[in-house]
Tab-separated table of C-alpha atoms and ligand atoms in Angstrom:
chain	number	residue	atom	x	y	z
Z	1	UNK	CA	0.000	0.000	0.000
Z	2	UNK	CA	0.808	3.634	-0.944
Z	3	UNK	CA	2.530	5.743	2.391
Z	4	UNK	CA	0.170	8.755	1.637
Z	5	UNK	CA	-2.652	9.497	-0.818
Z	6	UNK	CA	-3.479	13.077	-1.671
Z	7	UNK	CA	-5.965	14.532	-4.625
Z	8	UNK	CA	-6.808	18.268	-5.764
Z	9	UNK	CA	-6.448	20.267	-8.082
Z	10	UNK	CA	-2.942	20.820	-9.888
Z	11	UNK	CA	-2.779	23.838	-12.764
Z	12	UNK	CA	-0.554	24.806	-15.052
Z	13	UNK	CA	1.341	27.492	-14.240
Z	14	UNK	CA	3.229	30.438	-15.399
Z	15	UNK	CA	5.698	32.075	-13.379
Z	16	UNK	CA	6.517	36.152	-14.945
Z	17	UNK	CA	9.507	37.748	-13.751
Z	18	UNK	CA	7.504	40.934	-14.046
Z	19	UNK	CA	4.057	42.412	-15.220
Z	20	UNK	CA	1.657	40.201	-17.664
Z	21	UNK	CA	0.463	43.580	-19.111
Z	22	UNK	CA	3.646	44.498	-20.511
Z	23	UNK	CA	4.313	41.090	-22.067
Z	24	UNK	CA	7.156	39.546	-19.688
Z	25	UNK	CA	8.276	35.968	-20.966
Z	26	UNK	CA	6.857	33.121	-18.916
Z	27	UNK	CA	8.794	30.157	-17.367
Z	28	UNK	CA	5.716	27.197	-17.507
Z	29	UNK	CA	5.417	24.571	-14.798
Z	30	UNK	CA	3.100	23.028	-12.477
Z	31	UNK	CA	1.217	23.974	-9.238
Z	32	UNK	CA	-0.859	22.729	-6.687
Z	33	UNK	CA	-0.741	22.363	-3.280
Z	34	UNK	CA	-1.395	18.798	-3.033
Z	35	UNK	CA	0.768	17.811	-5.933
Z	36	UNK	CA	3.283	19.758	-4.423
Z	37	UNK	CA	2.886	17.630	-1.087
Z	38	UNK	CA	3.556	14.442	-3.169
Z	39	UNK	CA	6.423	15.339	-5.051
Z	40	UNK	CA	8.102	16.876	-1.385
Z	41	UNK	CA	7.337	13.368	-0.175
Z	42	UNK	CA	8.565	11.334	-3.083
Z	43	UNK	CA	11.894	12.904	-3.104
Z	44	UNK	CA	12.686	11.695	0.355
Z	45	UNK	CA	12.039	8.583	-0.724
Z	46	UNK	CA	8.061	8.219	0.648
Z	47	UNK	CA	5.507	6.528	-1.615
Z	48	UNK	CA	3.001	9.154	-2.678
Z	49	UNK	CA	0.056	8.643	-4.594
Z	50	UNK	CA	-1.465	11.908	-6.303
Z	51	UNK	CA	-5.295	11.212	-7.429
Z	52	UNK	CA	-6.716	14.453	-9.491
Z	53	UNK	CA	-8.241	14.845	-12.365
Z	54	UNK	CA	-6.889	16.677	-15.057
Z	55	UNK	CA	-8.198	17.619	-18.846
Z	56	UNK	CA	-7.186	15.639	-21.670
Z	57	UNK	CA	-5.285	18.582	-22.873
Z	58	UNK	CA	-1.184	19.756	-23.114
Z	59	UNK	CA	-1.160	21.183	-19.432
Z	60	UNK	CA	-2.544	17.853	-18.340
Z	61	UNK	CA	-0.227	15.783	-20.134
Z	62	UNK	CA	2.110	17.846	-18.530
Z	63	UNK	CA	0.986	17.393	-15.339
Z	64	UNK	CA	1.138	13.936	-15.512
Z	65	UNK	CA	4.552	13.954	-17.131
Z	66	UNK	CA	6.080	15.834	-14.276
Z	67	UNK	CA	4.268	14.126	-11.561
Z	68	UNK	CA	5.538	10.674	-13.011
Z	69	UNK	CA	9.241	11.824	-13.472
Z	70	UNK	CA	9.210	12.915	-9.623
Z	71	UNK	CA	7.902	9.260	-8.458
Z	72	UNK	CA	4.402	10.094	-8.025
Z	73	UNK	CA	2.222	7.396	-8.187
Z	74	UNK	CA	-0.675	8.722	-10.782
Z	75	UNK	CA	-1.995	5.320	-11.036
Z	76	UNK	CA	-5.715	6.825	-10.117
Z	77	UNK	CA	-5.362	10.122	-11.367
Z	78	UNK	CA	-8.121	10.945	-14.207
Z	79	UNK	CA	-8.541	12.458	-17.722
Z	80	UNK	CA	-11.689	13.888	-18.493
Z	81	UNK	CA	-11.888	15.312	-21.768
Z	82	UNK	CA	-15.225	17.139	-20.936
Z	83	UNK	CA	-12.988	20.028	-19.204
Z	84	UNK	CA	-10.092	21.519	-19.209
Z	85	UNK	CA	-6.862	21.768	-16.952
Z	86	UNK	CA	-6.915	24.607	-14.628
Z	87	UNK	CA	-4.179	27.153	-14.775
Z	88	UNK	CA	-2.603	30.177	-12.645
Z	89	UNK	CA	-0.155	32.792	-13.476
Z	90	UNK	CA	2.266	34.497	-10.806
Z	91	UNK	CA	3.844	37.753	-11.950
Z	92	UNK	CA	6.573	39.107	-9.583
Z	93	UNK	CA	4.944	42.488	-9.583
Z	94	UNK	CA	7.475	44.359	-7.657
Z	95	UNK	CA	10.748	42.754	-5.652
Z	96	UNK	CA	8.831	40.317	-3.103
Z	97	UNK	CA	5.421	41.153	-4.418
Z	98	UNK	CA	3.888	38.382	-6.229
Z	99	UNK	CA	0.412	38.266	-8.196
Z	100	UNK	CA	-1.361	35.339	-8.559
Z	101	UNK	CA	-4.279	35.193	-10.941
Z	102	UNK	CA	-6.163	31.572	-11.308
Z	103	UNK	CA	-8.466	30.206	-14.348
Z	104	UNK	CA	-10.050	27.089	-12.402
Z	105	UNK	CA	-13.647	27.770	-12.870
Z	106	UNK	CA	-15.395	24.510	-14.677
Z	107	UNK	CA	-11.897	22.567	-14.539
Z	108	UNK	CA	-11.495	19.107	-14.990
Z	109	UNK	CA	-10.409	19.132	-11.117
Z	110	UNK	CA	-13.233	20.306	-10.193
Z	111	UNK	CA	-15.587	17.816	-11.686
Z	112	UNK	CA	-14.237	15.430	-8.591
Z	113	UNK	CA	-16.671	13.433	-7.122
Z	114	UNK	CA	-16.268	10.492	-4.862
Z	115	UNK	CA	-16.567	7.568	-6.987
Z	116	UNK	CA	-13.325	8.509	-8.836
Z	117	UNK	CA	-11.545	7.834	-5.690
Z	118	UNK	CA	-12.893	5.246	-4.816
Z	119	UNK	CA	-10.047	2.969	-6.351
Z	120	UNK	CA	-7.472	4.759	-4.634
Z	121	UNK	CA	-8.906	4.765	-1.391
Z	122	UNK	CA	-9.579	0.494	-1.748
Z	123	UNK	CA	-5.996	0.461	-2.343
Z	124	UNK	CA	-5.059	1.738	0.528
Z	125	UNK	CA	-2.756	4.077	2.576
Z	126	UNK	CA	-1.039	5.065	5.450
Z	127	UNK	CA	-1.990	8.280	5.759
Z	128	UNK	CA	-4.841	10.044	3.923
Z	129	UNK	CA	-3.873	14.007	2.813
Z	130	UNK	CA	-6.390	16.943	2.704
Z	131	UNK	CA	-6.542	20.795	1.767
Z	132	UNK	CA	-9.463	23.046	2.106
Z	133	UNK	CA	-8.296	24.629	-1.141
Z	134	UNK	CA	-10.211	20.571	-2.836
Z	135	UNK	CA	-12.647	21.677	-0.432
Z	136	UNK	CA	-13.563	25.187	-1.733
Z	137	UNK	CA	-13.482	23.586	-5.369
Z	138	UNK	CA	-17.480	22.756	-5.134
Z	139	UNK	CA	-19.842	20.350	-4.097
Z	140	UNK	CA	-18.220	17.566	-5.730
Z	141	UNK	CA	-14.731	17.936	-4.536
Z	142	UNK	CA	-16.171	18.843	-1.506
Z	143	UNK	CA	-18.037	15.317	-1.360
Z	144	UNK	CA	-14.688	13.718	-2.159
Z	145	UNK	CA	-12.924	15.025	0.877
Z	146	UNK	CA	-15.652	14.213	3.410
Z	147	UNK	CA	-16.312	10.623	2.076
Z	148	UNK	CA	-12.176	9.939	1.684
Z	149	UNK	CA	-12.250	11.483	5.379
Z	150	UNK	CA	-14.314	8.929	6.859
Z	151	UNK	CA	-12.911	6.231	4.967
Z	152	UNK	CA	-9.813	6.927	6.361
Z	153	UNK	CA	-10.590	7.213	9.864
Z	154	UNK	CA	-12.978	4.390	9.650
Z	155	UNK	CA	-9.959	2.445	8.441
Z	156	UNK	CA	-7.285	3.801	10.845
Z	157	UNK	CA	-5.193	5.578	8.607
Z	158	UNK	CA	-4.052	9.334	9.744
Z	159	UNK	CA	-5.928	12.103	8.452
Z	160	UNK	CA	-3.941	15.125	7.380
Z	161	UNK	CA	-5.326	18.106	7.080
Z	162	UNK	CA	-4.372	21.624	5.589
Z	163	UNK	CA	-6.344	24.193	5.813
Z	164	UNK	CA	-4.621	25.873	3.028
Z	165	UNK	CA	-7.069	29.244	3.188
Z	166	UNK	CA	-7.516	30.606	-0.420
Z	167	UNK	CA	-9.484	33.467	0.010
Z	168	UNK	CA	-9.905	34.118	-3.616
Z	169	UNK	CA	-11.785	30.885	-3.752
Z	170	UNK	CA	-14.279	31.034	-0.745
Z	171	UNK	CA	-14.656	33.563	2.730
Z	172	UNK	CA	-13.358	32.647	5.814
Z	173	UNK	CA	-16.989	31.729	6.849
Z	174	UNK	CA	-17.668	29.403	3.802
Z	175	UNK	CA	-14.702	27.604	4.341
Z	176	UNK	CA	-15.451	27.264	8.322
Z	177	UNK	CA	-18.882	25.268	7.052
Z	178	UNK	CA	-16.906	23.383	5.226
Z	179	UNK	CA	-14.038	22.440	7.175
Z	180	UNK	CA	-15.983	22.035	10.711
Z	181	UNK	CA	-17.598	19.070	10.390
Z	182	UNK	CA	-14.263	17.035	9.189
Z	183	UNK	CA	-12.645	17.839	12.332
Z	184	UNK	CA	-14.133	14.647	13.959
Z	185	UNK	CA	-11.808	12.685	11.664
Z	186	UNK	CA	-8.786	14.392	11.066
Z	187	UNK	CA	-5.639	13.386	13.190
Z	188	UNK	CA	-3.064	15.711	12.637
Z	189	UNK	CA	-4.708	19.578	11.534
Z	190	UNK	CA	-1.911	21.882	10.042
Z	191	UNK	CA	-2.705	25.510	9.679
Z	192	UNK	CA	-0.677	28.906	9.486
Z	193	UNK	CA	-1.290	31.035	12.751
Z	194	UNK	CA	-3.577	33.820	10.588
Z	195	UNK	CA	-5.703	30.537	9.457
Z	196	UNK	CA	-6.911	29.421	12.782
Z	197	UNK	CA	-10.130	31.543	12.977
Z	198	UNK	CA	-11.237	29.615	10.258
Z	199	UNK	CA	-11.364	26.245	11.739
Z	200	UNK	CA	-13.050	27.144	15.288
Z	201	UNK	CA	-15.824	28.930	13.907
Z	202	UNK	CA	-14.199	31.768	15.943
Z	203	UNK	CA	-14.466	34.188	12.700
Z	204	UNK	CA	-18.072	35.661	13.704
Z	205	UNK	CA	-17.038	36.483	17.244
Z	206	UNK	CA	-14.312	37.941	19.014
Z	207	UNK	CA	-10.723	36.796	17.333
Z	208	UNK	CA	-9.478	33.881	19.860
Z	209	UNK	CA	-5.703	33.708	20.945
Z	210	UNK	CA	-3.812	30.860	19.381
Z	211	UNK	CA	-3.824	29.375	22.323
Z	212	UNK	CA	-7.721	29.102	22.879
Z	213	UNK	CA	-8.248	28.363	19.067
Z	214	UNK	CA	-5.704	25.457	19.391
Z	215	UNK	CA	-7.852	24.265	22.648
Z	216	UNK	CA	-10.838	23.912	20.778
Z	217	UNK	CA	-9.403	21.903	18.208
Z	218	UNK	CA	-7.968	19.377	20.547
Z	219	UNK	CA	-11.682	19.371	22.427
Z	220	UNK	CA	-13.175	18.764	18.581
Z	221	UNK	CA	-11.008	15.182	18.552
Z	222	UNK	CA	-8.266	16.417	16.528
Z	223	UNK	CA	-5.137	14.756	17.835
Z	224	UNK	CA	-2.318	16.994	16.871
Z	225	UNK	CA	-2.352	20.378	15.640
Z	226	UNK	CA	0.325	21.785	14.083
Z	227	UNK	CA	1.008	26.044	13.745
Z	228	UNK	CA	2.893	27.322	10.954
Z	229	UNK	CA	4.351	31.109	11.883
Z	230	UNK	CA	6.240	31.844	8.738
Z	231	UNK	CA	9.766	32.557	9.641
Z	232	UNK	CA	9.228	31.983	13.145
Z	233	UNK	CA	9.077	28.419	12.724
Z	234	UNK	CA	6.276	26.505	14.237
Z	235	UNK	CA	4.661	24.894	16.732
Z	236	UNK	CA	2.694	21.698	17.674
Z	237	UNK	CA	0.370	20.694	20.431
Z	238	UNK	CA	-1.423	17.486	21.141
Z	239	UNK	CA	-4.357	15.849	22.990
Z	240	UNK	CA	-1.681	14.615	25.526
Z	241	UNK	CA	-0.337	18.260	27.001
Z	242	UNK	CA	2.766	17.654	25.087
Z	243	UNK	CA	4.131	21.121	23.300
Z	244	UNK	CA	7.047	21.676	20.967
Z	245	UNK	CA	8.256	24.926	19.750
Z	246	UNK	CA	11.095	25.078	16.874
Z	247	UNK	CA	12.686	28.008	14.825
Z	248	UNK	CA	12.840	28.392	10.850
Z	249	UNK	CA	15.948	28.321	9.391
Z	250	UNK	CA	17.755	31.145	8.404
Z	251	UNK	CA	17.840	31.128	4.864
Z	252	UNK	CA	17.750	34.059	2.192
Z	253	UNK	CA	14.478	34.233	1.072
Z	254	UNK	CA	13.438	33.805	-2.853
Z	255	UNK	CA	9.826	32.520	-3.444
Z	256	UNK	CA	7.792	32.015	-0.470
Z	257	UNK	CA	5.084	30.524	-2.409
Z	258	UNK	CA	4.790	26.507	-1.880
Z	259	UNK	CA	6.688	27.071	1.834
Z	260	UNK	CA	3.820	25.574	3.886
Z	261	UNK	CA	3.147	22.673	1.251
Z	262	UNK	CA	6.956	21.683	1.404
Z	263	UNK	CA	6.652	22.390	5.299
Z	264	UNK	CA	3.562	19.655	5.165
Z	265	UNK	CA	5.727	17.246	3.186
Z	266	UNK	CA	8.906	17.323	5.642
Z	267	UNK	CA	6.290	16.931	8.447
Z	268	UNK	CA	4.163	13.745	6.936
Z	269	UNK	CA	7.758	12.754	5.966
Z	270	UNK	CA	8.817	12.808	9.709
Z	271	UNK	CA	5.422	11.052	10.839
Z	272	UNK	CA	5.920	8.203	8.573
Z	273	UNK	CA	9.548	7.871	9.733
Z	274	UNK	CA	7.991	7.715	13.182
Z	275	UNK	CA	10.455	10.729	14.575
Z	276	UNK	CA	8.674	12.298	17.599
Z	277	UNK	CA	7.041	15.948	17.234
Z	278	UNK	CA	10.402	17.862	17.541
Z	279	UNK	CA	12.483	16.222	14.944
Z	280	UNK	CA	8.683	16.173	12.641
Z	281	UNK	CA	9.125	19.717	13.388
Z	282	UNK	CA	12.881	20.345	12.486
Z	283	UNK	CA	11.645	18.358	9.396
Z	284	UNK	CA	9.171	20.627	8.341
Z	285	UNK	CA	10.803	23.811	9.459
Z	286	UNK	CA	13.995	22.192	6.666
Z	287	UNK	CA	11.729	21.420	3.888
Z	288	UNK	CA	9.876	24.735	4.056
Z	289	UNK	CA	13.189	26.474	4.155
Z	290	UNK	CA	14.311	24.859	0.854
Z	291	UNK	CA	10.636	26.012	-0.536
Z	292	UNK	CA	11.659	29.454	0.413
Z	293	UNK	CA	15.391	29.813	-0.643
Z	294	UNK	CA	14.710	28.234	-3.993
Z	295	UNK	CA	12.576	29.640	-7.168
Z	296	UNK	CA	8.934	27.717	-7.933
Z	297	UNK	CA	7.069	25.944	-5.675
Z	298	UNK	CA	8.782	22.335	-5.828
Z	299	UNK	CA	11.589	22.120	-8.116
Z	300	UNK	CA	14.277	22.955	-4.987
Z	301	UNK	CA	12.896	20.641	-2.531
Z	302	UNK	CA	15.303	17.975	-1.296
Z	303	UNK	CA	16.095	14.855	-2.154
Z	304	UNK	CA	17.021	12.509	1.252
Z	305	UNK	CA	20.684	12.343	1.129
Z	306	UNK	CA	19.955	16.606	0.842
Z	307	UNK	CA	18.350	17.206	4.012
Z	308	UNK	CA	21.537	18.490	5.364
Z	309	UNK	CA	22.395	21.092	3.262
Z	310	UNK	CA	21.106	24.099	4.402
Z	311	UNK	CA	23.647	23.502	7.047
Z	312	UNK	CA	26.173	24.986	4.658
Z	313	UNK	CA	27.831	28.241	5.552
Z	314	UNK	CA	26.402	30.838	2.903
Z	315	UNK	CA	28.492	31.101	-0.479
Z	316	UNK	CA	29.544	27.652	-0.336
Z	317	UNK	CA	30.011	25.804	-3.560
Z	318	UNK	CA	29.954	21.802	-3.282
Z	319	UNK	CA	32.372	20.160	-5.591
F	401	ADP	P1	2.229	29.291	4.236
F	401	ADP	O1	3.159	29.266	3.035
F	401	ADP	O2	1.308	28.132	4.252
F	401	ADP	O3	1.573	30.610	4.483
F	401	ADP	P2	4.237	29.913	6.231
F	401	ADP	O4	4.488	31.197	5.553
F	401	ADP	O5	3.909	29.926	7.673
F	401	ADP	O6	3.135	29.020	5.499
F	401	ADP	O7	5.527	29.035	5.995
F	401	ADP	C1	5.522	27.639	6.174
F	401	ADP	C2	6.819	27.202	6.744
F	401	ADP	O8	7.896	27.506	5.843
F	401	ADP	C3	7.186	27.880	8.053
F	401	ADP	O9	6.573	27.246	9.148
F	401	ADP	C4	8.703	27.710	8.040
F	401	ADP	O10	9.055	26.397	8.383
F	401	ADP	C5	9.041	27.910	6.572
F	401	ADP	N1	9.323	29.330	6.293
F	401	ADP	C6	8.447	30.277	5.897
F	401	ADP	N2	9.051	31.475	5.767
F	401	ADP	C7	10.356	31.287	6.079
F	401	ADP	C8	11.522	32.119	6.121
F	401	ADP	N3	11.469	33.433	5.837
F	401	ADP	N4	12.706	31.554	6.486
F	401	ADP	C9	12.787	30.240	6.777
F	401	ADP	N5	11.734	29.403	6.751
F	401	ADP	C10	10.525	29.901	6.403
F	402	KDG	O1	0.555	26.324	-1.973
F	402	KDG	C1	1.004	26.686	-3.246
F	402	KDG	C2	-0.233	26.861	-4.040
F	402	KDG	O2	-0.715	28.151	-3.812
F	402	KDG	C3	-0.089	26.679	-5.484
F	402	KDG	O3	0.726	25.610	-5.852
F	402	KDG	C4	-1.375	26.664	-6.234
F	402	KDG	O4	-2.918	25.148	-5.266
F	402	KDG	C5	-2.625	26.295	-5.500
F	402	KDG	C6	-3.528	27.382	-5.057
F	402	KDG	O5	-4.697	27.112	-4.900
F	402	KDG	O6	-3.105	28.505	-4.862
């Protein structure tokens, strides 16, 4: 059986070094968060299955391409040639500035529904990956995640999941509907410190600490929740009292974009590995360091023998 399965939505993507409007020259590759999970995972060795749909179009054959020459298993992934494959553009608008426009509406990812995972899930895994960016895709997706969710935790896998807030897809109080009721069988939640409103229903009242907003979770069932804090590092807290703070790296920054997906790879990485929360932690804190020191959102993560590297002093050249 597969280590982790994952499924979403994964575009095709142009990165601009400056303004669309002008006509800057594109650089295409691939995006999406859960895709980008996978491939973090497969290059430390990890057995990742990726199970979107994409069109039966160029971007998706180039989706597929790339996921397969990273060791992604795309073994239930889908071609639907009703739709087409989504796609995003990021133009570096200014120095760190970046502008990210999406065409996703009617995609071939978001016709998911749950009988086209239904292989997948038979065929198992250890440990079942969600975003709420599937979740805000529609109704169908949105089926897809709840029924993988309680397949999962019916079958004692661990449930992963992301929250992943795109709020250029859904509100904060949309996604809160959505996300809520799968608390009851996720495991492990994972959520950048601004994104915790939106899974304790806390948006409509007064803004909770993150202490109080990671005490509800644990009283919803969750068993682990995990706090991303940008270049602070992060934190984790389970149902047990035990807490764990760690630093980020210090690394010069490039592309932020694809940080807390890489971060979510090093930490399912670490979970699978069986390290306890500290060294999960260091994990994560290394992988989304590589996200951020390199350009795109995958293409710099690290393969195992790799891990070490940021150790380097700065300037270093290895020969
Ligand atoms: P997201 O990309 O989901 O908003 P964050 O910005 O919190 O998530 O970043 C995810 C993780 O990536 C952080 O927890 C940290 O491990 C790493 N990271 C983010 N920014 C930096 C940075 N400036 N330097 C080093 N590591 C970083
Ligand atoms: O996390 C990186 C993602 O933002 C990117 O790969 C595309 O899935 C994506 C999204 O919805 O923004």
């Amino acid at each position: 059986a597969a280590d982790v399965l994952t499924f979403g939505e994964t575009m095709l993507a142009a990165q601009l070094p400056g303004p669309l409007a002008v006509g800057a020259e594109a650089r295409t590759t691939i995006a999406g968060a859960e895709s980008n999970v996978a491939i973090g995972l497969a290059r430390l060795g990890h057995r990742a299955v990726w199970a979107g749909l994409v069109g039966d179009d160029e971007p998706g054959r180039l989706i597929l391409r790339t996921l397969r020459g990273e060791g992604v298993d795309t073994s239930h992934a889908g071609v639907r040639p009703e739709a087409p494959t989504g796609g995003m553009l990021r133009e570096r608008r200014v120095a760190d500035l970046v502008r990210v426009h999406y065409w996703r509406r009617h995609s071939a990812a978001s016709l998911l529904a749950p009988p086209d995972l239904a292989p997948a899930l038979r065929a198992g895994a250890r440990v079942l990956h969600l975003t709420g960016i599937t979740c805000a895709l529609g109704t169908g997706p949105l089926e897809a995640v709840r029924d993988a969710a309680a397949h999962a935790h019916a079958h004692g896998w661990t449930v992963v999941l992301d929250v992943n807030h795109r709020h250029r897809l859904w509100t904060g109080e949309e996604a809160g509907r959505a996300l809520l009721p799968l608390l009851e069988h996720v495991t492990v939640l994972i959520a950048s410190d601004d994104e915790l409103p939106v899974v304790t229903g806390a948006f409509a009242e007064r803004p909770r600490g993150e202490e109080a907003a990671v005490d509800a979770l644990l009283a919803a069932g969750v068993r682990e929740v995990v706090v991303k804090r940008g270049g602070e590092g992060a934190a984790f807290r389970d149902g047990d009292g035990s807490r764990h703070t760690v630093p980020a790296l210090r690394v010069p920054v490039r592309d932020t974009v694809g940080a807390g997906d890489a971060f979510c790879a090093g930490y399912l990485s670490g979970l699978l590995d069986g390290l306890p929360p500290e060294r999960r932690l260091d994990r994560a804190n290394t992988l989304g360091a590589f996200a951020v020191a390199s350009d795109g959102d995958w293409e710099g993560l690290p393969r195992r023998d790799e891990l070490g590297l940021l150790a380097a002093a700065p300037g270093t050249t290895i020969r």
